[in-house]
XYZ file of C-alpha atoms in Angstrom:
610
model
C -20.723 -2.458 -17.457
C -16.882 -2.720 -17.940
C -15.340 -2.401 -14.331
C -12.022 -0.670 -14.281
C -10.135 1.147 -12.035
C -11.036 4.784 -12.363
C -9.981 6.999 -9.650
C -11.249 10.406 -9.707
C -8.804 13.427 -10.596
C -6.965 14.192 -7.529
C -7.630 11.160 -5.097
C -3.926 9.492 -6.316
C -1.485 11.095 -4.114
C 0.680 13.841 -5.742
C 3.841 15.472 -4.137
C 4.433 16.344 -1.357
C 1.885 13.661 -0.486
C 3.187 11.060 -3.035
C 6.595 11.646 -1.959
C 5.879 11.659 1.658
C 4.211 7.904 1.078
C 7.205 6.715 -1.031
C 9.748 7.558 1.010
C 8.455 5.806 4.157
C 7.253 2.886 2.519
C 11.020 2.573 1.659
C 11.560 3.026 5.099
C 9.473 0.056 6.658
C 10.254 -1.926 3.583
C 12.151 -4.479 5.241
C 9.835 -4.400 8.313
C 8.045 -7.585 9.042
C 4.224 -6.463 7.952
C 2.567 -7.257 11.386
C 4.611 -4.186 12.661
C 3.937 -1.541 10.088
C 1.096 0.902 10.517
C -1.025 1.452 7.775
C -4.495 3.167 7.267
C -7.970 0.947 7.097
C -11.631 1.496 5.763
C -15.070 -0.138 6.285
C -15.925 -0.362 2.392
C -19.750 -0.718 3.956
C -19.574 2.893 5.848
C -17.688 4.476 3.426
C -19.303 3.257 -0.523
C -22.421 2.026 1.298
C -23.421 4.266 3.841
C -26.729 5.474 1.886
C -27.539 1.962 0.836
C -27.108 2.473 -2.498
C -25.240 -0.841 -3.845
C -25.215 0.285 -7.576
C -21.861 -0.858 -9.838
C -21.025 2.717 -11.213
C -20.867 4.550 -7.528
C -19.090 1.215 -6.339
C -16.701 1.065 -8.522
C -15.777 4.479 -8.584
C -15.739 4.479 -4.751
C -13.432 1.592 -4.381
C -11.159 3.197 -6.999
C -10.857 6.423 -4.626
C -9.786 4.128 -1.794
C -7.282 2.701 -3.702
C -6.208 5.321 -4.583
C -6.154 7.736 -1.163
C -3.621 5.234 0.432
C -5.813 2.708 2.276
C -4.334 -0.258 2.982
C -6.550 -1.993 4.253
C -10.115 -2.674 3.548
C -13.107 -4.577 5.397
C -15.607 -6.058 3.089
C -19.305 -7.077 4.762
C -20.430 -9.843 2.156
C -23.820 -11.448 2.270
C -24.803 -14.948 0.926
C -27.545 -14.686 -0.861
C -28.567 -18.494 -1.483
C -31.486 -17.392 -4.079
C -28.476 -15.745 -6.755
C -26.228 -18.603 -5.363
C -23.350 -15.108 -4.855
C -21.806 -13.024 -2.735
C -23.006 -9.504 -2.539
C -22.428 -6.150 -0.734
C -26.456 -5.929 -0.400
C -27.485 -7.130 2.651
C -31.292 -9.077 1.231
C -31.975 -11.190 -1.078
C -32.530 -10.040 -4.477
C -34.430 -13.586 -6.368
C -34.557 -13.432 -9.617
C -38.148 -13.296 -10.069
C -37.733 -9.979 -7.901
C -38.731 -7.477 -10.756
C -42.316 -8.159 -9.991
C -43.086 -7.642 -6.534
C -40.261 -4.331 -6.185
C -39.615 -1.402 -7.147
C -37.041 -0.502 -9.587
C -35.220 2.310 -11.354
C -32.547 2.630 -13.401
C -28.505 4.006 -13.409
C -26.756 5.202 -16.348
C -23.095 5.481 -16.192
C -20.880 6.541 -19.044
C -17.235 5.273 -18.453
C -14.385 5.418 -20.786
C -12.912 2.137 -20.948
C -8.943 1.334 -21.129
C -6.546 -0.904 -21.011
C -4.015 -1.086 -18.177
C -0.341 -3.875 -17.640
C -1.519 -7.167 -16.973
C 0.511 -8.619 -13.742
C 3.897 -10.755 -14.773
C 4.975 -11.442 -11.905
C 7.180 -8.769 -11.474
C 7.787 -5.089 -10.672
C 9.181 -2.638 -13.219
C 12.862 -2.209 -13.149
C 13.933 1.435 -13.599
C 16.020 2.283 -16.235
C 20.089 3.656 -15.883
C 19.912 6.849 -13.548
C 20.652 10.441 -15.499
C 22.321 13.050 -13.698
C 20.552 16.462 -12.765
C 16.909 14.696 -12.815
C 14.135 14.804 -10.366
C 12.243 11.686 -9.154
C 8.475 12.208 -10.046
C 5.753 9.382 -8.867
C 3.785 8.468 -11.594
C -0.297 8.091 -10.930
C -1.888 4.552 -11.824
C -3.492 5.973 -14.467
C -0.678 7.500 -16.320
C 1.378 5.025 -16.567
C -1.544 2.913 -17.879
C -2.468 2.439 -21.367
C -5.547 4.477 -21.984
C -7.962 4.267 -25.511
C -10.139 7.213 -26.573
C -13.256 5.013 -27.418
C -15.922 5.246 -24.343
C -17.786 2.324 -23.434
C -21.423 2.182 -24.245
C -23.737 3.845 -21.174
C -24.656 0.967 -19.130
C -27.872 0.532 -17.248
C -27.929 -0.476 -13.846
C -31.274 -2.076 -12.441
C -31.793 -0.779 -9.032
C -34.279 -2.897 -7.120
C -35.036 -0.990 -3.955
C -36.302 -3.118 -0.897
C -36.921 -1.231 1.991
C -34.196 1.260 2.786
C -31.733 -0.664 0.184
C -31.239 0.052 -3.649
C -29.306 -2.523 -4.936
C -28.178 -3.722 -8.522
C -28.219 -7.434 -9.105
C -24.543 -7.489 -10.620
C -22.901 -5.778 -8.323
C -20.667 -8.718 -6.313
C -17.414 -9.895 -4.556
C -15.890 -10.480 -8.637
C -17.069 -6.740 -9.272
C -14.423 -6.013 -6.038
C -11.717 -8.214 -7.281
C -12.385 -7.154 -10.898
C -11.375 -3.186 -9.849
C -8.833 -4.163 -7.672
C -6.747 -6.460 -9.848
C -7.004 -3.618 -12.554
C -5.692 -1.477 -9.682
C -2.881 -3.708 -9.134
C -1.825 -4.204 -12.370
C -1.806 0.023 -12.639
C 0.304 -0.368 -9.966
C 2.529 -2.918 -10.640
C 5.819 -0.527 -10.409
C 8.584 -0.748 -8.208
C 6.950 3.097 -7.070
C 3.765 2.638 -6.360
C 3.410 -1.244 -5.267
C 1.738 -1.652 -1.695
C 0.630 -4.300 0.326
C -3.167 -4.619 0.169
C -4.884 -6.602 3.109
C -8.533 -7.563 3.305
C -10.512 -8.721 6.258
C -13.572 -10.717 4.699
C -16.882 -10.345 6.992
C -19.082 -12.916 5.650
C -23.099 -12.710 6.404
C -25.897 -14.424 5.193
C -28.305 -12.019 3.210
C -32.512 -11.891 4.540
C -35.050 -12.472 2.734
C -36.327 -8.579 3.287
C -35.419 -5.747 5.487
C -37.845 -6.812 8.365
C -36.818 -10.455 8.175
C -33.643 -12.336 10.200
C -31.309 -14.057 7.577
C -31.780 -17.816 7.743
C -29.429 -20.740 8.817
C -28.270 -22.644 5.842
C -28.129 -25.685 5.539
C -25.465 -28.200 3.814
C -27.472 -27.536 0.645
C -27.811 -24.021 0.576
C -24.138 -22.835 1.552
C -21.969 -21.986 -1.099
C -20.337 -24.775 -2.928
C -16.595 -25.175 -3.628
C -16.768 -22.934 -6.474
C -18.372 -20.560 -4.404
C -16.160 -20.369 -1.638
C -14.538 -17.019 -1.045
C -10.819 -17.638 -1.567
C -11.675 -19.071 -4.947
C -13.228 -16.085 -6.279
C -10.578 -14.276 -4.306
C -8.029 -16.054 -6.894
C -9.782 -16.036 -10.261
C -8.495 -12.480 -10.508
C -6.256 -11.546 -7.975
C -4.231 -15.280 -8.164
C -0.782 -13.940 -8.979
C -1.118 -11.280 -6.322
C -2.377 -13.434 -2.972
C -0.079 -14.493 -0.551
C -1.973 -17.128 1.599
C -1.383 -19.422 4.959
C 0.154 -21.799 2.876
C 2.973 -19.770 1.532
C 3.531 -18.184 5.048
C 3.759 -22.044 6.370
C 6.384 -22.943 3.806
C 8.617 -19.728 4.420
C 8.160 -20.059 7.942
C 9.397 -24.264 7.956
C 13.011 -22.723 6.260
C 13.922 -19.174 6.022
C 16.867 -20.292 4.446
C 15.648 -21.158 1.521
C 12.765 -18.258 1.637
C 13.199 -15.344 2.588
C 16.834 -15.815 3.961
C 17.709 -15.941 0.092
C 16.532 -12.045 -0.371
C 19.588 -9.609 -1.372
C 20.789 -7.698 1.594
C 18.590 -4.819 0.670
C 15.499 -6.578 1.128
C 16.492 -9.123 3.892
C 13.692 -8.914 6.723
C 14.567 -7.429 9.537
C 14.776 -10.422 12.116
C 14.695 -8.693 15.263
C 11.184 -8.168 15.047
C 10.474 -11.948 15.409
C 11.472 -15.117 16.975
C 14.295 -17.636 14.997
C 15.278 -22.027 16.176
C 17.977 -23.472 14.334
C 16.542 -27.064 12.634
C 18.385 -30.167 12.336
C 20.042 -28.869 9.128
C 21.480 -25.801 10.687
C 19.027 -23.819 8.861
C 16.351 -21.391 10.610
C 12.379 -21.412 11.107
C 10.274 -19.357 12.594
C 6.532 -19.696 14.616
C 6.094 -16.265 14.610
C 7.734 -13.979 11.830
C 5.835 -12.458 8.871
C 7.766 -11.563 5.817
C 8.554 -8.059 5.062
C 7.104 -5.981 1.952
C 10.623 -6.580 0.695
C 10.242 -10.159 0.427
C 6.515 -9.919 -0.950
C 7.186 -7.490 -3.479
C 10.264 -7.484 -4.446
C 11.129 -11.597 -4.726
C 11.081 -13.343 -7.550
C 7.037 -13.547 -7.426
C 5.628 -10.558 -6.714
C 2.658 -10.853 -3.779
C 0.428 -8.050 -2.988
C -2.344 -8.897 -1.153
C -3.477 -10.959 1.575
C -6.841 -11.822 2.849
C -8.194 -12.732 6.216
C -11.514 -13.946 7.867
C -13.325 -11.186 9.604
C -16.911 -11.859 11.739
C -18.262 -14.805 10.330
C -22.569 -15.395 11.434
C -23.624 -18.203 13.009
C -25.923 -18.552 10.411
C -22.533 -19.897 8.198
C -21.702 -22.705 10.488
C -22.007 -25.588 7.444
C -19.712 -23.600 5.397
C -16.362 -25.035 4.003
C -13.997 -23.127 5.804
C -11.436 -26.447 5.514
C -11.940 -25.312 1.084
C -10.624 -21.559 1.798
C -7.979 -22.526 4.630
C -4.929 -22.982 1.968
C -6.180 -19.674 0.292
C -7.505 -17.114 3.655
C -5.827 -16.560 7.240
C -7.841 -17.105 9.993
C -10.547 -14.675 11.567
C -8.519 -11.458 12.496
C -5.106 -13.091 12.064
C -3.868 -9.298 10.417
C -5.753 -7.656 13.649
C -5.263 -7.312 17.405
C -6.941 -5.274 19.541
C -4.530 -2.916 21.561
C -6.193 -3.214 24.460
C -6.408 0.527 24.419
C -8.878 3.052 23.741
C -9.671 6.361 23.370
C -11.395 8.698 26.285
C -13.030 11.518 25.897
C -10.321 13.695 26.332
C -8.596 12.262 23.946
C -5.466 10.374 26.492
C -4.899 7.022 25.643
C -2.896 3.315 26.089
C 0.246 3.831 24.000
C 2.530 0.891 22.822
C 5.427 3.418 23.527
C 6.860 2.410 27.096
C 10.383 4.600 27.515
C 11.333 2.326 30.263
C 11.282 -0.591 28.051
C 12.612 -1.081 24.483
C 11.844 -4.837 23.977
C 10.056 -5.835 21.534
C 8.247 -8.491 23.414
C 7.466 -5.271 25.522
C 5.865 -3.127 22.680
C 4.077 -6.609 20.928
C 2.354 -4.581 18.775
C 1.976 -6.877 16.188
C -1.306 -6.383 13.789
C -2.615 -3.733 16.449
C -5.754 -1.753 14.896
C -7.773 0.220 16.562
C -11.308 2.088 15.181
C -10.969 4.586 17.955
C -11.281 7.849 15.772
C -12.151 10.939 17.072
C -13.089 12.677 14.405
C -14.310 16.077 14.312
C -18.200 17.564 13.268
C -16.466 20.165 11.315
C -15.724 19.839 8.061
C -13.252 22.696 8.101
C -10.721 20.476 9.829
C -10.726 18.219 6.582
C -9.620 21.127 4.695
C -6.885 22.492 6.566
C -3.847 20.496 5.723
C -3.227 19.768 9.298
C -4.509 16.473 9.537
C -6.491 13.911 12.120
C -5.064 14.622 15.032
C -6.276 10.709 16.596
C -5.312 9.214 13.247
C -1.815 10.551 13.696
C -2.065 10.103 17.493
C -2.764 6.119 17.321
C 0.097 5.824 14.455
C 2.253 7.323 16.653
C 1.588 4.653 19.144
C 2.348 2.034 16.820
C -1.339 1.327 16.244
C -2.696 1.262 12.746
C -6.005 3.803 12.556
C -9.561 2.142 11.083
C -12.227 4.092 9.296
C -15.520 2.953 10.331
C -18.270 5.356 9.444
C -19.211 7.253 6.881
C -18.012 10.747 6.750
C -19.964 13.731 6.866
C -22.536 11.934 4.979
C -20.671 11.775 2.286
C -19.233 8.155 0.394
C -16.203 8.328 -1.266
C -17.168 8.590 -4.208
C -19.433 11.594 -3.951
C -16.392 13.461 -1.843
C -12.878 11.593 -1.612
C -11.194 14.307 -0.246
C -12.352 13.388 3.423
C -11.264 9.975 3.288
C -7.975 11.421 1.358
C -7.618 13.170 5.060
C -7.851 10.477 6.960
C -5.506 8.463 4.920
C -2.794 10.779 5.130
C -2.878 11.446 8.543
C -1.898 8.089 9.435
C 1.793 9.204 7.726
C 3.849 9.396 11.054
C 6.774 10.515 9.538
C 6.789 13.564 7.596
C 5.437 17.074 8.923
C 2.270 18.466 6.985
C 3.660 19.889 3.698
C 6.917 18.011 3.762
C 8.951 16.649 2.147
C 8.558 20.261 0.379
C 9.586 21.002 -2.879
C 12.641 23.177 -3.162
C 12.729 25.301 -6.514
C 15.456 24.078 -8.650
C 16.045 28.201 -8.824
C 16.782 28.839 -5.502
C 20.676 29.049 -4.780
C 20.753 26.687 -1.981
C 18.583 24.123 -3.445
C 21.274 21.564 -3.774
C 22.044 21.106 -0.016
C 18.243 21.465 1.244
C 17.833 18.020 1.045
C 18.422 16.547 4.596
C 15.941 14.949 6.661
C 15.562 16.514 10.070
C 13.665 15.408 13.401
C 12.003 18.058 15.404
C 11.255 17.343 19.160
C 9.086 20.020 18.885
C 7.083 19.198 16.276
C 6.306 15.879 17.911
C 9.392 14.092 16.204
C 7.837 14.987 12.879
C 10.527 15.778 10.135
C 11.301 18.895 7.352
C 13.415 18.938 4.943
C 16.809 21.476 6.219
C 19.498 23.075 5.111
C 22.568 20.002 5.033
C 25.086 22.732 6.497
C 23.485 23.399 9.371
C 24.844 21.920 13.017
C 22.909 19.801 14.853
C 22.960 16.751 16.783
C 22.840 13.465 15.021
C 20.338 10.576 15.752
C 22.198 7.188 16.272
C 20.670 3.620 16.263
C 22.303 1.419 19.335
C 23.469 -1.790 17.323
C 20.327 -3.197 15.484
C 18.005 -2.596 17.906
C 14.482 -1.110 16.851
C 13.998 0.744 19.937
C 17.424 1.905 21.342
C 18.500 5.030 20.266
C 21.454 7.211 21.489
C 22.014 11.159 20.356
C 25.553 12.351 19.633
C 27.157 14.681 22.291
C 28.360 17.589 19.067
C 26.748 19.202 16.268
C 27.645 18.667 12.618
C 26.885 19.270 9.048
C 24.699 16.200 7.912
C 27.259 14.842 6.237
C 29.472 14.727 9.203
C 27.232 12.940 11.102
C 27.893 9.270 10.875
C 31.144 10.231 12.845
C 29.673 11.411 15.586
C 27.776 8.761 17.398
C 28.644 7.069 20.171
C 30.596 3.910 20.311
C 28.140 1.049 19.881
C 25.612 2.983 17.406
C 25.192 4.290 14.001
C 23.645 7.165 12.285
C 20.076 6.154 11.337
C 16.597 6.763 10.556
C 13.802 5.267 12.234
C 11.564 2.981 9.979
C 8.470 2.486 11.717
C 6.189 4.885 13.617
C 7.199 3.164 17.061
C 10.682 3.242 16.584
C 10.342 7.224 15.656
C 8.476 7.179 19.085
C 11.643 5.855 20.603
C 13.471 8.309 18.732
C 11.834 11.126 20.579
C 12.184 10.200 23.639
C 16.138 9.991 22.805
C 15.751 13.339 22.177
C 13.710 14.777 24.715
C 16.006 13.253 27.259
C 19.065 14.791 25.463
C 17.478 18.379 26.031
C 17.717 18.149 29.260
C 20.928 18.608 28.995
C 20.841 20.930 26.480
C 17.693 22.706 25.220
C 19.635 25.101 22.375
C 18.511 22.726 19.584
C 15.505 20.705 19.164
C 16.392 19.725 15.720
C 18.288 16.067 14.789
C 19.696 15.217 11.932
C 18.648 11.586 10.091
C 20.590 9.626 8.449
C 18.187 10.035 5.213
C 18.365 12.631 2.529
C 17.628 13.250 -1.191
C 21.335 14.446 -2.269
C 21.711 11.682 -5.519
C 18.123 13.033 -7.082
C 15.742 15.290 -5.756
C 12.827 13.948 -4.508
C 14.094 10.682 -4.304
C 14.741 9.893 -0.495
C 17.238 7.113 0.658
C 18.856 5.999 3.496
C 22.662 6.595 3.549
C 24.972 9.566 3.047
C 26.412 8.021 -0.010
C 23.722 5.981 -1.245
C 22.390 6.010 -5.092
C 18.750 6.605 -5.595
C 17.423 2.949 -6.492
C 14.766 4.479 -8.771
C 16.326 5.517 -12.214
C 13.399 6.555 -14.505
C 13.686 5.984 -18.519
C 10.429 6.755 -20.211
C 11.647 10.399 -21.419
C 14.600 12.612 -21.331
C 13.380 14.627 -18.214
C 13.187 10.539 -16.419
C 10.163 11.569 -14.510
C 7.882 8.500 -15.837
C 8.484 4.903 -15.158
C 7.358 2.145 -17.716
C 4.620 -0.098 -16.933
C 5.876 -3.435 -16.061
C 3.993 -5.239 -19.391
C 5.144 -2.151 -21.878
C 8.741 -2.633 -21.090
C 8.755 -6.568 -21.518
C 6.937 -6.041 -24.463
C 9.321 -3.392 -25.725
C 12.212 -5.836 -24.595
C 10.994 -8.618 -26.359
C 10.083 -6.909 -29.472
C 13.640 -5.551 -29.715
C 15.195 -8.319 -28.930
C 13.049 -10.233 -31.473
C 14.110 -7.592 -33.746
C 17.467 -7.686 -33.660
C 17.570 -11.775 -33.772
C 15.948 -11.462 -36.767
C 18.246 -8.484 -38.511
C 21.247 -10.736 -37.221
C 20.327 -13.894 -39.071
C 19.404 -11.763 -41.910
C 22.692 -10.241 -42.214
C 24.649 -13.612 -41.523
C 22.383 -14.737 -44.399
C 23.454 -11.924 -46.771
C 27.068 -12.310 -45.721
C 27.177 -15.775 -46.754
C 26.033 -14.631 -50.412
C 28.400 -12.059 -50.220
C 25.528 -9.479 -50.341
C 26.185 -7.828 -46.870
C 25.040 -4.268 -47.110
C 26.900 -1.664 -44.416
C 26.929 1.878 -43.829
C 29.011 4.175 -44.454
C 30.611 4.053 -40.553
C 30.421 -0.016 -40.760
C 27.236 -0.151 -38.793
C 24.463 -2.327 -39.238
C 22.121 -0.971 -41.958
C 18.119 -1.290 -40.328
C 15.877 -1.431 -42.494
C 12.327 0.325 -40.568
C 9.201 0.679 -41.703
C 8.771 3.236 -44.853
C 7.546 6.993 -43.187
């Protein structure tokens, strides 16, 4: 079957939700990674929880995951020596199989199309047009589609014991939909960081049976490995331990040579001046900045999860260059929750160091998630999913909800995803009708101690206090001692500090402790203005009083498309093949003397006939 990526209709994010995502990835942008929070899924417990391993459910599963705002995803992969592949089935399937199981078929009729193919580079927006509205295009809009459906293909399910698994279904199936995800994605509005944490297992030879040790003959060979079937598809897109080694050795010359807009953020991480006068660094991790917007565009990075003993013989020394080490993108807080719900927090008010709050690659699977499914539906969110962002811990999915996969009901996992958005209230950034009179100045960002330092969208008139960053410090904030207009603001903070916005979920912690203290003193206002605000285009949220929105869509005169990276080089080269080719014609014709102009001097084009 032709594996594409085919979210269902409603699982990509659409506004306020889209908006809401947008906005703070813009935020954390230039963020070193290890400090960002971010959402993750077991793709066993939530694709495989009924132990059905068939391609069509699969693919569409992964698809909705992609899609929901996941970040990151944990893959259980089982050796199975008698295929000589990687599958999500944990037995063996041998090929002479068909005689002793039982099987059945799946049908599934897809419609296949054709989406960019990754260059290298995200899609640079086109001139910005006054009075327009920034709309975030879903994957599979801005993808080239065809009306022709695929032939119905037909899945073999051979079920042993509790398992029903199809023989094709593998790790390239995975890498298949998820390059065809990134190159959907590959915008300058939609491109994320993708991280995968690769459990590897060895598969049994039936249900009742312990998986075998392998030995040097049966473990996979260098072909095999997993970081080489990581990069037949997903090559372009992998950042790996070697690349981290070489930007580490000289910043300078990596990511040091960023514009100032996507420069990393280097008080999150450590910096010695080499012989040369230039800077390294043992501990620092680049910042999405670097990774997606440098001149090679990396979205994804992979990392060793629980490895069996049964795996000892295999050639971990083949994927080292490709794969981090076991857990290097996860640390365990040291935290956890208790039944009523208090837990360890990385917030400490009575220290703002970041060697304090080392909350690098923290994860915790800690959920408390509720046996109703009426608190899915709601709009209010996972209150622990929110709770461990909060504390500067990124939430992990690890069961399967309700029952239910993700592809029979992504809406759940949807949930979960988007209450791991620490910024933003519920509903917000809201969308204020073009019709209403004051529509041009609600478009301020405001904190609300009340709300748990979650922000709305406010009137830019109103007075209130202004939140002020203390020099570049991540965790030091200081609130101004008189109201203003938002506008006003940056003029009234303290000596020493700046009107900002925080950019991770810690720092927002911070933030409200700032305030809090600050209504001690004066509990008539609970609301704080942040420096961030949609005032060039609506819906298009930036960081600055005065600053342009860096997103200027060109696909049609309303600008509320972006091109796919592929259909604008193409369009770009084709025109600019076209109009070398009309030049030499016309210097041609003018040396003849048979130079043919119009009537107001311009070139005469000749197009195809209509």
């Amino acid at each position: 079957m032709v594996l594409v990526y085919p979210p269902d209709p409603g699982a990509e994010p659409v506004p306020p939700w889209s908006t809401a995502l947008l906005s703070q990835r813009d935020l954390s942008l230039r963020i070193p990674l290890n400090y960002v929070t971010y959402p993750g899924v077991s793709v066993t417990k939530a694709c495989f929880g009924k132990n059905v391993f068939d391609d069509a459910s699969a693919m569409r599963c992964w698809s909705n995951l992609f899609a929901t705002g996941f970040r990151r995803f944990i893959l259980d992969l089982y050796w199975d020596d008698t295929r000589r592949v990687w599958a999500f089935c944990p037995v063996q399937l041998s090929s002479n199989a068909s005689s002793i199981l039982s099987i059945t078929a799946s049908t599934a009729q897809l419609t296949a199309r054709s989406g960019p193919a990754h260059s290298g580079s995200l899609t640079v927006l086109d001139e910005r047009q006054v009075d327009s509205s920034l709309v975030v295009p879903s994957a599979t809009r801005a993808a080239t589609s065809t009306n022709t459906p695929a032939p119905a293909s037909v899945d073999a399910l051979f079920h042993v014991g509790p398992y029903s698994c199809s023989q094709s279904l593998d790790l390239s199936s995975f890498t298949t939909v998820l390059a065809d995800y990134m190159a959907n994605t590959g915008n300058n509005l939609q491109a994320i960081v993708t991280y995968l944490t690769l459990n590897l297992h060895v598969a049994a030879p039936s249900p009742s049976t312990d998986a075998p040790q392998l030995s040097s003959s049966n473990v996979p060979a260098y072909g095999q490995l997993v970081g080489n079937l990581l990069n037949v598809n997903l090559s372009n897109y992998l950042y790996t331990p070697r690349l981290l080694r070489q930007d580490r050795a000289n910043l300078n010359s990596s990511w040091y040579t960023a514009t100032d807009d996507h420069l990393p953020q280097d008080a999150y991480f450590n910096t010695t001046t080499v012989g040369n006068g230039d800077f390294s660094t043992s501990n620092g991790w680049p910042s999405e900045s670097i990774l997606e917007f440098s001149k090679k565009t990396y979205r994804l990075a992979a990392e060793y999860g629980q490895i069996d003993p049964q795996l000892s013989l295999y050639n971990f020394t083949g994927d080292a260059g490709l794969i981090f080490s076991e857990f290097a993108f996860q640390a365990s807080p040291g935290s956890q929750l208790t039944s009523n719900d208090d837990q360890s927090c990385f917030f400490n008010y009575y220290d703002d160091t970041i060697a304090a709050h080392n909350n690098s690659w923290a994860v915790s699977s800690q959920l408390n998630i509720s046996r109703s499914e009426d608190v899915f539906n709601d709009g209010s969110g996972i209150t622990s999913s929110y709770n461990l962002t909060a504390c500067g811990i990124s939430p992990l999915l690890n069961e399967t909800l309700f029952n239910k996969t993700a592809n029979e009901d992504y809406r759940l996992y949807q949930t979960i995803a988007y209450s791991s958005i620490w910024s933003w209230a519920a509903g917000e950034p809201r969308n204020i009708s073009s019709s209403d009179d004051k529509s041009m100045h609600i478009r301020c960002a405001a904190f609300d101690a009340e709300a748990s330092g979650r922000w709305h969208v406010a009137d830019c008139k109103q007075k209130h206090y202004a939140a002020c960053r203390v020099g570049n410090e991540p965790y030091v904030w200081r609130i101004s001692s008189n109201k203003a207009a938002y506008s006003p603001s940056d003029e009234t903070c303290p000596s020493g500090s700046s009107f900002d916005v925080p950019r991770t979920a810690l720092e927002n912690q911070h933030l409200l402790s700032a305030v809090q203290q600050r209504r001690g003193e004066d509990r008539s206002d609970t609301i704080v203005w942040l420096n961030f605000n949609s005032l060039d285009i609506s819906g298009c949220w930036v960081n600055g009083i005065s600053t342009r929105c860096p997103y200027q869509n060109g696909v049609d005169t309303k600008r509320k498309l972006i091109v796919p990276i592929v259909a604008a080089v193409i369009v770009f080269v084709v025109t600019g093949l076209t109009l070398f080719v009309k030049c030499a014609a016309n210097r041609q014709k003018s040396r003849t003397g048979r130079r043919r102009k119009r009537a107001n001097d311009g070139w005469d084009y000749e197009g195809v006939p209509s």
